[in-house]
mmCIF file with all atom_site columns, C-alpha atoms in Angstrom:
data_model
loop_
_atom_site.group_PDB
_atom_site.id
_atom_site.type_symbol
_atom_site.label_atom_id
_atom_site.label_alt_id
_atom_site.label_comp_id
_atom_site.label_asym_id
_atom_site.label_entity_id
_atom_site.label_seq_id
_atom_site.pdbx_PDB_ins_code
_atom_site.Cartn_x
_atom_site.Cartn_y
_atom_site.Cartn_z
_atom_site.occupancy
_atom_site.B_iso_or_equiv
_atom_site.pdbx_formal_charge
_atom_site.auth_seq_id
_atom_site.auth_comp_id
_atom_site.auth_asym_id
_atom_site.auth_atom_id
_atom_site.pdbx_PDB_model_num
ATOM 1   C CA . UNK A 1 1   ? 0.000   0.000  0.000   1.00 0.00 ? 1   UNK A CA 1
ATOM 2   C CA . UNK A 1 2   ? 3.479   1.914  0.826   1.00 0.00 ? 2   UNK A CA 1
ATOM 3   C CA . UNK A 1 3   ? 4.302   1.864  -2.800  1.00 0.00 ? 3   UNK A CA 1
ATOM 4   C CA . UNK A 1 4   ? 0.967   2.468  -4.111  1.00 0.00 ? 4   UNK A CA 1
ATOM 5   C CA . UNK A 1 5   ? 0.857   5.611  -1.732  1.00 0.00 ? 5   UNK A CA 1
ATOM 6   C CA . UNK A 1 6   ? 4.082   7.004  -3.532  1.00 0.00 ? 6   UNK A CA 1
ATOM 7   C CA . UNK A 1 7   ? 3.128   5.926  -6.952  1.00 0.00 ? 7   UNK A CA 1
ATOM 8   C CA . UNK A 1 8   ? 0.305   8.466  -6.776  1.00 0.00 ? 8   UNK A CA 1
ATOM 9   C CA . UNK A 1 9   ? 2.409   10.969 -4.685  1.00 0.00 ? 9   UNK A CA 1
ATOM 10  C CA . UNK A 1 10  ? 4.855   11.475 -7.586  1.00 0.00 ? 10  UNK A CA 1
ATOM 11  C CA . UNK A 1 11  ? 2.134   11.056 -10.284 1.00 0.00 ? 11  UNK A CA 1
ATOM 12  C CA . UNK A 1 12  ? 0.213   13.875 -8.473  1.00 0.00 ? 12  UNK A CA 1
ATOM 13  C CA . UNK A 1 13  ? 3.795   15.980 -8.799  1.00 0.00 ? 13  UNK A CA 1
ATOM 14  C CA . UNK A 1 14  ? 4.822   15.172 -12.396 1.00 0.00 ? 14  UNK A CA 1
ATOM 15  C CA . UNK A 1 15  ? 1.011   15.778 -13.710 1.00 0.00 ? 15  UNK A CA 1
ATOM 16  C CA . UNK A 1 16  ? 1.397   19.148 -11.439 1.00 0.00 ? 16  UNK A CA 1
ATOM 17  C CA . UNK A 1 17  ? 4.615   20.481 -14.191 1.00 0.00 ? 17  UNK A CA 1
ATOM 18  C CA . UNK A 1 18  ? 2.867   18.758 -16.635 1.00 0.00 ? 18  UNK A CA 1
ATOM 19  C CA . UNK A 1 19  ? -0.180  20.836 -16.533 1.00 0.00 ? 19  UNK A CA 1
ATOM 20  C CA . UNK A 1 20  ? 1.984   23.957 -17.549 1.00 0.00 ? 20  UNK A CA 1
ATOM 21  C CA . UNK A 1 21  ? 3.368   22.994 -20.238 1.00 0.00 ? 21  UNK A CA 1
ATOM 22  C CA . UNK A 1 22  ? 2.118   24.426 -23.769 1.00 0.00 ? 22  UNK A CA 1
ATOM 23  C CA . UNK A 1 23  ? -0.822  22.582 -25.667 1.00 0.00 ? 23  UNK A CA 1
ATOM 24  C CA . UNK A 1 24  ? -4.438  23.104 -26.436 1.00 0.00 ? 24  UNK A CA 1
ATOM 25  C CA . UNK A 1 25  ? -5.703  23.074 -23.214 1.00 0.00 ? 25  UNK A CA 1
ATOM 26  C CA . UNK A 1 26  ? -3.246  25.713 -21.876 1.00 0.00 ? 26  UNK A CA 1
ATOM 27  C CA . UNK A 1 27  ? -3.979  27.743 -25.361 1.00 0.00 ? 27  UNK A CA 1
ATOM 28  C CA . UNK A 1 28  ? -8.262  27.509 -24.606 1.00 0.00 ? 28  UNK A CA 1
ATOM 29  C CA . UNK A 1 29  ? -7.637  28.541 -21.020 1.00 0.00 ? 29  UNK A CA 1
ATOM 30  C CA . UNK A 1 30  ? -5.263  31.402 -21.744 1.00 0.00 ? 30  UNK A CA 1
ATOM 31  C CA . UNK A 1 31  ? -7.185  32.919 -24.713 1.00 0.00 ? 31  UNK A CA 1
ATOM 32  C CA . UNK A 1 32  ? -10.460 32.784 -22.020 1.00 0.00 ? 32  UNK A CA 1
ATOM 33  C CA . UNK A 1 33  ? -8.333  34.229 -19.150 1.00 0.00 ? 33  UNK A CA 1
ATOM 34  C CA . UNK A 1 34  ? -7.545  36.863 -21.638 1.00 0.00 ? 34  UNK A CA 1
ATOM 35  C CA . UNK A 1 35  ? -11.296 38.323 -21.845 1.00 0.00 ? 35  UNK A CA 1
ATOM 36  C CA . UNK A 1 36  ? -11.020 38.776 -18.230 1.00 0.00 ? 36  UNK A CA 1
ATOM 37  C CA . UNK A 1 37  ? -14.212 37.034 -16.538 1.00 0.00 ? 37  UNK A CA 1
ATOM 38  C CA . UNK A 1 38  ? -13.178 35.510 -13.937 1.00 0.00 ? 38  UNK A CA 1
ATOM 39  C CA . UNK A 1 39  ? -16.324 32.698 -14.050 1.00 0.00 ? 39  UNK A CA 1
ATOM 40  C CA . UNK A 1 40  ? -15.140 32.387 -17.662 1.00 0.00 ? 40  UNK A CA 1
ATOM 41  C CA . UNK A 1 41  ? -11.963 31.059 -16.362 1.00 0.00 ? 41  UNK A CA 1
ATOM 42  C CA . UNK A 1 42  ? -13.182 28.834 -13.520 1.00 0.00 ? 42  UNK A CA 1
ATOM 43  C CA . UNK A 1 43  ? -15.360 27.055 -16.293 1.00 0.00 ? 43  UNK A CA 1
ATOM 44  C CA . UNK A 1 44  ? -12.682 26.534 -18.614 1.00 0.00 ? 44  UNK A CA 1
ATOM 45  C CA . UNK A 1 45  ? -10.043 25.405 -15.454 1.00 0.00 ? 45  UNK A CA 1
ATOM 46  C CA . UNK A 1 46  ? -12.989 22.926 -14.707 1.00 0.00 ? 46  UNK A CA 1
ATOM 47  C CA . UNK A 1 47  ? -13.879 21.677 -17.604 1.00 0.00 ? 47  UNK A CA 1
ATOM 48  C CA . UNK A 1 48  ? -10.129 20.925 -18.728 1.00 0.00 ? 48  UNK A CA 1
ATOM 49  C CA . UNK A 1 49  ? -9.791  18.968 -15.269 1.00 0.00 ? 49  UNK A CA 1
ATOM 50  C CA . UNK A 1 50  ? -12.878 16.911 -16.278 1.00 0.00 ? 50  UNK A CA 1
ATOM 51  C CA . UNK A 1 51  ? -10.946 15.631 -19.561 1.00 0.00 ? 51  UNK A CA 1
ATOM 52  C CA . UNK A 1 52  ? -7.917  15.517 -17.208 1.00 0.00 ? 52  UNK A CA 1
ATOM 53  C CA . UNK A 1 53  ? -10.285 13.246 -14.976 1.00 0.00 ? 53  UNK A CA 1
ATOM 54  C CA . UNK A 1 54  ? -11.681 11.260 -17.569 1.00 0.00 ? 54  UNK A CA 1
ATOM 55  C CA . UNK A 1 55  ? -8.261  10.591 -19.375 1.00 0.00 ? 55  UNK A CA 1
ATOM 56  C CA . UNK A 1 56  ? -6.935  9.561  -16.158 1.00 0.00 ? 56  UNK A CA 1
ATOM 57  C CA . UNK A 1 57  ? -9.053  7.126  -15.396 1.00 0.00 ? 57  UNK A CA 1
ATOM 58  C CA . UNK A 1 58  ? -9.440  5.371  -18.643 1.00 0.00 ? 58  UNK A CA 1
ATOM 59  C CA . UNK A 1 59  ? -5.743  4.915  -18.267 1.00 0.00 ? 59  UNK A CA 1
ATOM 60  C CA . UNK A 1 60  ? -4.806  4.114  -14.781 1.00 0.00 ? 60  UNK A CA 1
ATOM 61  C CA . UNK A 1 61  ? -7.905  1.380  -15.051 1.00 0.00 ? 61  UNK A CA 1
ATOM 62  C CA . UNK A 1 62  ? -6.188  0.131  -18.532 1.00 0.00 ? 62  UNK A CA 1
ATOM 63  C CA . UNK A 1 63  ? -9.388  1.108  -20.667 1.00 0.00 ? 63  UNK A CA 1
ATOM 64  C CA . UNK A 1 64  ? -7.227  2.953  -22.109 1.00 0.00 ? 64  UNK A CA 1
ATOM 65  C CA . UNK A 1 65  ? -4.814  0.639  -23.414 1.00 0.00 ? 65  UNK A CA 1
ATOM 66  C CA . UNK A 1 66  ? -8.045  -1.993 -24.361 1.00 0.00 ? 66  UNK A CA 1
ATOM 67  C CA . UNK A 1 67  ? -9.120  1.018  -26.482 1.00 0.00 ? 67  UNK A CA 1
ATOM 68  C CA . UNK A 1 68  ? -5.478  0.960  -28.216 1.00 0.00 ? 68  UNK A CA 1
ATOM 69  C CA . UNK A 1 69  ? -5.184  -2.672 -28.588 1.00 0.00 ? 69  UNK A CA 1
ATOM 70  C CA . UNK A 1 70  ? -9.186  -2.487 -29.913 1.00 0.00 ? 70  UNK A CA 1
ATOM 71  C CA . UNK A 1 71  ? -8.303  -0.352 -33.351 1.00 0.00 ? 71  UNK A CA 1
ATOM 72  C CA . UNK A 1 72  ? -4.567  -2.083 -33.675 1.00 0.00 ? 72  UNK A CA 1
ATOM 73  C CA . UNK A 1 73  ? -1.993  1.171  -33.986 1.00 0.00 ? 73  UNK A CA 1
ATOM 74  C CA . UNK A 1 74  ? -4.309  3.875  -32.696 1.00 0.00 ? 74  UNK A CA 1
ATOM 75  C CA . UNK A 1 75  ? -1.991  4.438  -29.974 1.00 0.00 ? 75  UNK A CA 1
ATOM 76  C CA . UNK A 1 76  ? 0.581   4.836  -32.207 1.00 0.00 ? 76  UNK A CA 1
ATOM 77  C CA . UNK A 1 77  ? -1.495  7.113  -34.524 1.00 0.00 ? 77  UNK A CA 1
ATOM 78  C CA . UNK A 1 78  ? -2.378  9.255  -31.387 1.00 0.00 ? 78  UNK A CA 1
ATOM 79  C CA . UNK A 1 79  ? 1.420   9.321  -30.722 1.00 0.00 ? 79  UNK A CA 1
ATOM 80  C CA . UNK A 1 80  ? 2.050   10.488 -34.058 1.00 0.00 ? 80  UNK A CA 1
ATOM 81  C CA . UNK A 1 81  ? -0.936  12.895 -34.292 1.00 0.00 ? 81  UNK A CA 1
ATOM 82  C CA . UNK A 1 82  ? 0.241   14.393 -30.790 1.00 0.00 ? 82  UNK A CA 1
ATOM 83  C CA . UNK A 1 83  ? 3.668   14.900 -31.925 1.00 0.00 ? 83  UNK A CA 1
ATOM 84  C CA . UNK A 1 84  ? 2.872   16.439 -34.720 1.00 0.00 ? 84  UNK A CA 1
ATOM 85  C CA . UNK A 1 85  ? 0.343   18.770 -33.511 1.00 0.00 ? 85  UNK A CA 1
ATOM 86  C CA . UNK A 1 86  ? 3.098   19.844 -30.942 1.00 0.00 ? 86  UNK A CA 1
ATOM 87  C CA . UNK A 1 87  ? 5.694   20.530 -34.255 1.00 0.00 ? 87  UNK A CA 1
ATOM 88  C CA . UNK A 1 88  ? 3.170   22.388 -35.816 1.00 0.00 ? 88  UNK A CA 1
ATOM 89  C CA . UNK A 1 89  ? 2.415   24.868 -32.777 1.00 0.00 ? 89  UNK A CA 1
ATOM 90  C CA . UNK A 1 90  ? 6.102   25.064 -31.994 1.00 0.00 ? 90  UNK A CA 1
ATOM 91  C CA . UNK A 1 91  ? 6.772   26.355 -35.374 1.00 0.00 ? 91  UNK A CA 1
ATOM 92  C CA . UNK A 1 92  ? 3.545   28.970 -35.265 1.00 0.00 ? 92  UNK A CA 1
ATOM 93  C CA . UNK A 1 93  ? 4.449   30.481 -32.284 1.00 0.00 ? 93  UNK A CA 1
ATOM 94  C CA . UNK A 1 94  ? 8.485   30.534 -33.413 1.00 0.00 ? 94  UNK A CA 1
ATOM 95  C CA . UNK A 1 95  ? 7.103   32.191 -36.112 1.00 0.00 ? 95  UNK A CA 1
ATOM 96  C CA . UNK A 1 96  ? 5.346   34.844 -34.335 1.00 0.00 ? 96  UNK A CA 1
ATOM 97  C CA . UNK A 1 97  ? 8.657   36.556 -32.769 1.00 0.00 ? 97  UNK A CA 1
ATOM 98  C CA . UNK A 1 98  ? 9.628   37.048 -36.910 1.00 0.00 ? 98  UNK A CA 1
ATOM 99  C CA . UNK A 1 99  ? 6.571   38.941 -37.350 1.00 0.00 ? 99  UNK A CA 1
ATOM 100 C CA . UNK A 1 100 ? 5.435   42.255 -36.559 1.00 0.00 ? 100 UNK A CA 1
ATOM 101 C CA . UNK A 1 101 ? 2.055   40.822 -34.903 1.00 0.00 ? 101 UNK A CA 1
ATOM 102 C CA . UNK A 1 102 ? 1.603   38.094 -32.174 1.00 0.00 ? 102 UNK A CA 1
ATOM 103 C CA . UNK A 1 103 ? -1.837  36.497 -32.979 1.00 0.00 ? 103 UNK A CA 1
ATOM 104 C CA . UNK A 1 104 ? -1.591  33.270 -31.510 1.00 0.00 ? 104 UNK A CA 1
ATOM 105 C CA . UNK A 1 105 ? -3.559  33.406 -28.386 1.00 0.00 ? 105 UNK A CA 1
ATOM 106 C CA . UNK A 1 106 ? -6.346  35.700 -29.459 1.00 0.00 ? 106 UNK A CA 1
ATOM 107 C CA . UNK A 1 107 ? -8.882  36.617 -26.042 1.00 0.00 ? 107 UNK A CA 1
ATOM 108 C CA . UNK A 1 108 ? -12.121 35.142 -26.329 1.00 0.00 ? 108 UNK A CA 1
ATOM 109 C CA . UNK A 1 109 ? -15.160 35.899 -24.480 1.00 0.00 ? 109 UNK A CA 1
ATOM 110 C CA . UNK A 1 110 ? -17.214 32.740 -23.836 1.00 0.00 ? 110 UNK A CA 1
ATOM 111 C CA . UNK A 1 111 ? -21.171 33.536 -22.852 1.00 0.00 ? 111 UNK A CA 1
ATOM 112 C CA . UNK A 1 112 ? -20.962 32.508 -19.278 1.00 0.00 ? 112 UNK A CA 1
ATOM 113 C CA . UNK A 1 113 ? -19.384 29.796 -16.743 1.00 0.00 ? 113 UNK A CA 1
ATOM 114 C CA . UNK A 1 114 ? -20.844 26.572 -18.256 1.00 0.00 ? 114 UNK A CA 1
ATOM 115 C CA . UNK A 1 115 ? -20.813 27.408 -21.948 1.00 0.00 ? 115 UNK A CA 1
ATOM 116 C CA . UNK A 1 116 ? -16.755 27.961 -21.097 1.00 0.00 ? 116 UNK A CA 1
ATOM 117 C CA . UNK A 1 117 ? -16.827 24.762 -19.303 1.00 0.00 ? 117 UNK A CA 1
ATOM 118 C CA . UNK A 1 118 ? -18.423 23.103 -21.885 1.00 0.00 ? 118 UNK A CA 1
ATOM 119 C CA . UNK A 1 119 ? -15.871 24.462 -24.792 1.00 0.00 ? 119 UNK A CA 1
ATOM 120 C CA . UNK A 1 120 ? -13.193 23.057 -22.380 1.00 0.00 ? 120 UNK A CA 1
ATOM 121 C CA . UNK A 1 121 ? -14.652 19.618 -22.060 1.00 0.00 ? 121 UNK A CA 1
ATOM 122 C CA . UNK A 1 122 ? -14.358 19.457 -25.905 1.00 0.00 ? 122 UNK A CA 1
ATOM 123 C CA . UNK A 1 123 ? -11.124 20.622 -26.518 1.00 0.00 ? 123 UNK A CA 1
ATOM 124 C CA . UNK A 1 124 ? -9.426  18.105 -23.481 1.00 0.00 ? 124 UNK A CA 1
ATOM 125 C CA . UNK A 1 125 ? -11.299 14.730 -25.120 1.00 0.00 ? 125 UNK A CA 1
ATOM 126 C CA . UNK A 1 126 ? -9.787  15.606 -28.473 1.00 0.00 ? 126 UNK A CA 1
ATOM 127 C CA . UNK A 1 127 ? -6.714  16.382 -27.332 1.00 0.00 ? 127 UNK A CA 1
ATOM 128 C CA . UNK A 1 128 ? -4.363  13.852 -28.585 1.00 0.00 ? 128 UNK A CA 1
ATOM 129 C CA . UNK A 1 129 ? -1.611  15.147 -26.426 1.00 0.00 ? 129 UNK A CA 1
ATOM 130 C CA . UNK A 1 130 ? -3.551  13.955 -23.246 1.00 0.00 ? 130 UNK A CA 1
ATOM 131 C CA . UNK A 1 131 ? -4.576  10.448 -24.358 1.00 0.00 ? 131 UNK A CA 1
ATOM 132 C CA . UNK A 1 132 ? -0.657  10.177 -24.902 1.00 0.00 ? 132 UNK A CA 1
ATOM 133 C CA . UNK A 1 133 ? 0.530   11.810 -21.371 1.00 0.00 ? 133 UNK A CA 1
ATOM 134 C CA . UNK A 1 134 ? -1.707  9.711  -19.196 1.00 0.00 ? 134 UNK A CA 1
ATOM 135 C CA . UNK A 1 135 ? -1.442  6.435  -21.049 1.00 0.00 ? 135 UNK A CA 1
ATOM 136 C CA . UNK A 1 136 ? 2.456   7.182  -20.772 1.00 0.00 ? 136 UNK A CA 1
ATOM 137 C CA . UNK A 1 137 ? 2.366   8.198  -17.278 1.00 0.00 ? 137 UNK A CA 1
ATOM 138 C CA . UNK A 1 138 ? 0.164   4.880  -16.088 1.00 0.00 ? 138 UNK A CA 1
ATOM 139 C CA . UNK A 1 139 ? 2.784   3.294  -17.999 1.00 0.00 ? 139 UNK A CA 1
ATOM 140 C CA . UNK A 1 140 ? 5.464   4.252  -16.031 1.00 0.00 ? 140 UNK A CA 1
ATOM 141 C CA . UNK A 1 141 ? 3.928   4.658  -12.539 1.00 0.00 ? 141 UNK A CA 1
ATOM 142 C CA . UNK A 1 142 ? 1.715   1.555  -12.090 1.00 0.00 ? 142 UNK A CA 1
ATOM 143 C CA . UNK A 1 143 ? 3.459   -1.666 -12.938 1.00 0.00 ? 143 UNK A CA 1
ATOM 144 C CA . UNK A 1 144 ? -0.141  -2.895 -13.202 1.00 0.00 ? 144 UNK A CA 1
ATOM 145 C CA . UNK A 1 145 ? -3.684  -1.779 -13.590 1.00 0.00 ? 145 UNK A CA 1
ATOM 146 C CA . UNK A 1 146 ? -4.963  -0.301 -10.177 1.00 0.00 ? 146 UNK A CA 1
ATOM 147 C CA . UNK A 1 147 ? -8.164  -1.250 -9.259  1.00 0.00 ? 147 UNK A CA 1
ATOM 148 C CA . UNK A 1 148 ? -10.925 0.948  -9.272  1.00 0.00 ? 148 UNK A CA 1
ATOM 149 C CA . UNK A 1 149 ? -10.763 2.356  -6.040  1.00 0.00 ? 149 UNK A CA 1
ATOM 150 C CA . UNK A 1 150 ? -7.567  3.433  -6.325  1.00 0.00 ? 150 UNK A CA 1
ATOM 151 C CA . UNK A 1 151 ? -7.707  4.821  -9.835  1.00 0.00 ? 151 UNK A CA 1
ATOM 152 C CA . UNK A 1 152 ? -10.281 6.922  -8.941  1.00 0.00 ? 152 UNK A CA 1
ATOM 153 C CA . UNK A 1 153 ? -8.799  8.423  -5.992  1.00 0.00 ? 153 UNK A CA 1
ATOM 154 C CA . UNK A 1 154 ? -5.806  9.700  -8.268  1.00 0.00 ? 154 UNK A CA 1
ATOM 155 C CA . UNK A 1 155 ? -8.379  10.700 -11.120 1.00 0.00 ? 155 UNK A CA 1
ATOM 156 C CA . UNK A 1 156 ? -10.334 13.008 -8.357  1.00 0.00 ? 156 UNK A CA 1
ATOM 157 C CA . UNK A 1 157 ? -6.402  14.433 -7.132  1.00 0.00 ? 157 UNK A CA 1
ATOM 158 C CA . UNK A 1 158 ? -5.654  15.072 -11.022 1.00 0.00 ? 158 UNK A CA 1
ATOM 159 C CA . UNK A 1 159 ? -9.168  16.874 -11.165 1.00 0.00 ? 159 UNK A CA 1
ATOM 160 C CA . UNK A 1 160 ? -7.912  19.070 -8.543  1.00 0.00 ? 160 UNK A CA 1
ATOM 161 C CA . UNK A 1 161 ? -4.463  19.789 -9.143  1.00 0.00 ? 161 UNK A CA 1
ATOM 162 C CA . UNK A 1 162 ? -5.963  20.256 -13.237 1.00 0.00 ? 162 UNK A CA 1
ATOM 163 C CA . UNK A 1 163 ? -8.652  22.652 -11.577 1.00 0.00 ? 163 UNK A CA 1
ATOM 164 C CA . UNK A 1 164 ? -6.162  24.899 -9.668  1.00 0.00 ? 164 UNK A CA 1
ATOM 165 C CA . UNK A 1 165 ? -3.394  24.690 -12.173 1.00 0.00 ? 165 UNK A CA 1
ATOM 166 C CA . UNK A 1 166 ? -5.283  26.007 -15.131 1.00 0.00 ? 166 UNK A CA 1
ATOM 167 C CA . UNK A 1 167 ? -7.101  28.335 -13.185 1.00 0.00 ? 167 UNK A CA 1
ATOM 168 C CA . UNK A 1 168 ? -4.059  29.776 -12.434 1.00 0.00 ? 168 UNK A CA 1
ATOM 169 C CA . UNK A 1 169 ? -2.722  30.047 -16.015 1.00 0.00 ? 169 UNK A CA 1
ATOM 170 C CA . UNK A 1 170 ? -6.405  31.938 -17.111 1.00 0.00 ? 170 UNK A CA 1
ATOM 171 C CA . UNK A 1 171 ? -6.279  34.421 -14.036 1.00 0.00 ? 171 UNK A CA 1
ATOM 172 C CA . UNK A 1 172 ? -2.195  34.854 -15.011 1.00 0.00 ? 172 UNK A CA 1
ATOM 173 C CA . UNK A 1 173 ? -3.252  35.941 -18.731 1.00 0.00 ? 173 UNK A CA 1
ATOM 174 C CA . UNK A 1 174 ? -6.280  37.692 -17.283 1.00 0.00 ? 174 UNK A CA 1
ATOM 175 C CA . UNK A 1 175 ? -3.286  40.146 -16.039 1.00 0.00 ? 175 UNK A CA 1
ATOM 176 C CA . UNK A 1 176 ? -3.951  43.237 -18.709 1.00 0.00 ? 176 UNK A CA 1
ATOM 177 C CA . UNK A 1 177 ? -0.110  43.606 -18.358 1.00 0.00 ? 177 UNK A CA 1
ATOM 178 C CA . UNK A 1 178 ? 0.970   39.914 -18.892 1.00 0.00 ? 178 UNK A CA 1
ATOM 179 C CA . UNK A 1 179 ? -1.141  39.687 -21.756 1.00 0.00 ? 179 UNK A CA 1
ATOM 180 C CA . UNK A 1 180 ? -0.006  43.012 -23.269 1.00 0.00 ? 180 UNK A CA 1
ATOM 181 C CA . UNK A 1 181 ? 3.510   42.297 -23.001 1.00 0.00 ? 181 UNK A CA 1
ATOM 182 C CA . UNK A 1 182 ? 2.742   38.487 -24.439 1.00 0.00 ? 182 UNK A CA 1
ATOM 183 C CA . UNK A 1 183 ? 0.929   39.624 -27.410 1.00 0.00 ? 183 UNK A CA 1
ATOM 184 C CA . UNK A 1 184 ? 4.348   42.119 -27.954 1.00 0.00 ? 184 UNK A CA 1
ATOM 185 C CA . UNK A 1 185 ? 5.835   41.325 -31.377 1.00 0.00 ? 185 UNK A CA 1
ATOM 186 C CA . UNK A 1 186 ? 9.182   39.707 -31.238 1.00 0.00 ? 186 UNK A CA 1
ATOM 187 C CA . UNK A 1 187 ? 8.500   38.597 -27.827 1.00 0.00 ? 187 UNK A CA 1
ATOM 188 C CA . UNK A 1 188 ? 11.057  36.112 -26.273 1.00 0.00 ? 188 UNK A CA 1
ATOM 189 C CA . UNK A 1 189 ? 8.763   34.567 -24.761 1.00 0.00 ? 189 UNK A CA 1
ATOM 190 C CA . UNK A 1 190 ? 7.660   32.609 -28.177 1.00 0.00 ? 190 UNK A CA 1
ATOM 191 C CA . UNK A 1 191 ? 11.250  31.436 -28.399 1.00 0.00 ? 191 UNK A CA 1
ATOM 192 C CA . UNK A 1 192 ? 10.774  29.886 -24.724 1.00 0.00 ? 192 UNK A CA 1
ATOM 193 C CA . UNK A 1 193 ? 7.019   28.619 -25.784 1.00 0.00 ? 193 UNK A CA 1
ATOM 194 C CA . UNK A 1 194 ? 8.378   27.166 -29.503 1.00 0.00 ? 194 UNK A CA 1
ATOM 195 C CA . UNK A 1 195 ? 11.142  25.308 -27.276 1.00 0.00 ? 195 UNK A CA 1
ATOM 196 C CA . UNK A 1 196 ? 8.673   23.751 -24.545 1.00 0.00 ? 196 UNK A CA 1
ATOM 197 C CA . UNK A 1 197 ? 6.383   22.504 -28.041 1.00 0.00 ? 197 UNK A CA 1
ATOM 198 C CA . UNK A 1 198 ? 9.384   21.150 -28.961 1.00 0.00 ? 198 UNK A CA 1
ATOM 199 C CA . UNK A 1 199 ? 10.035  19.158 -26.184 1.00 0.00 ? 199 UNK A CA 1
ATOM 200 C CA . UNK A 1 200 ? 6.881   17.910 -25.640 1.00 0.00 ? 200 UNK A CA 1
ATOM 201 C CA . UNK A 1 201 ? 6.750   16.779 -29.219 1.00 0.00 ? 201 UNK A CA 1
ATOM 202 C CA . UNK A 1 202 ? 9.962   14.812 -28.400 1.00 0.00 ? 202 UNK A CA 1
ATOM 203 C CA . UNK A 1 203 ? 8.806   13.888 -25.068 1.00 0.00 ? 203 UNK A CA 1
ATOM 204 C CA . UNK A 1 204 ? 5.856   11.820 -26.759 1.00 0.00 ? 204 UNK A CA 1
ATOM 205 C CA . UNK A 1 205 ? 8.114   9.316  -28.550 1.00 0.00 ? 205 UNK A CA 1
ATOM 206 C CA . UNK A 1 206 ? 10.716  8.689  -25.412 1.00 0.00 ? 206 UNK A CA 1
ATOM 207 C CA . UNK A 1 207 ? 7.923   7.776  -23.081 1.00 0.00 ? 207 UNK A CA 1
ATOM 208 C CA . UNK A 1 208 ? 6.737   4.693  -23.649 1.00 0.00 ? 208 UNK A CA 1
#
């Protein structure tokens, strides 16, 4: 029980650094943060834990992997879609600091709390990137499928940690002078964002 406790411990602490690093769900939670309403933001932050919730628990139960094994290579494909995706964003936002206008997190003003929510529910499930992370990160963690109990203790401690974290990024770009100097053209800060895509991208394919 020991080393079940400290499996979830230091699953709880590498989703925690996972959550900030680039992808879609820190891109929909930003651009919402950047319109400024704070209930905005608290339905995107919970509706990106819920796909962090549901992810988590197809994969520390193994559903996830009986999905994989179901189509053949879709966990490859997912792999290579993920990857890809992250390449692709890496080499839009290193392409922003070239330009003379940052576009690529635009504010958006979602209707109200559960309409924001909602949005955020959609982007996490088709999030390739997320299907890879926690299938990877049962992988390593859990020499075996927990049972249910178990897995759904660490899938409600992911919704949490999820819940704060990305609350924290849309209240951060809800800062008028954050987002200001962001949006700057030729910003460094696309240099650092490009790299982290980058890694991530790379990330996918050493974790298996």
């Amino acid at each position: 029980m020991y080393e079940v406790f400290l499996a979830l411990l230091s699953g709880w602490i590498v989703f925690y650094f996972a959550v900030f690093l680039p992808g879609p769900n820190t891109f929909f939670v930003a651009s919402v943060g950047m319109g400024g309403n704070k209930h905005q933001i608290w339905g995107a932050a919970v509706g990106t834990a819920v796909g962090s919730f549901t992810w988590c628990l197809l994969a520390t139960t193994g559903i996830s992997f009986l999905i994989s094994n179901l189509i053949g290579w879709g966990f490859y494909a997912l792999k290579v879609l993920a990857s890809a995706y992250m390449f692709y964003l890496a080499f839009q936002i290193g392409k922003q600091y070239f330009s003379n206008t940052n576009e690529l997190i635009k504010s958006t003003n979602e209707k109200n709390f559960f309409y924001s929510m909602r949005k955020a529910i959609i982007v996490a499930y088709t999030n390739p990137k997320a299907f890879a992370f926690w299938s990877a990160l049962a992988t390593i963690k859990f020499n075996d499928n927990l049972n249910f109990n178990i897995a759904l203790i660490f899938a409600v401690g992911s919704f949490f940690i999820s819940t704060m974290n990305y609350s924290i990024i849309g209240h951060f770009f809800g800062m008028k002078k954050f987002s200001n100097y962001f949006n700057r053209p030729k910003n460094f800060i696309n240099l650092i964002f490009a790299g982290l895509f980058i890694f991530v991208a790379v990330e996918i394919w050493l974790i298996n």
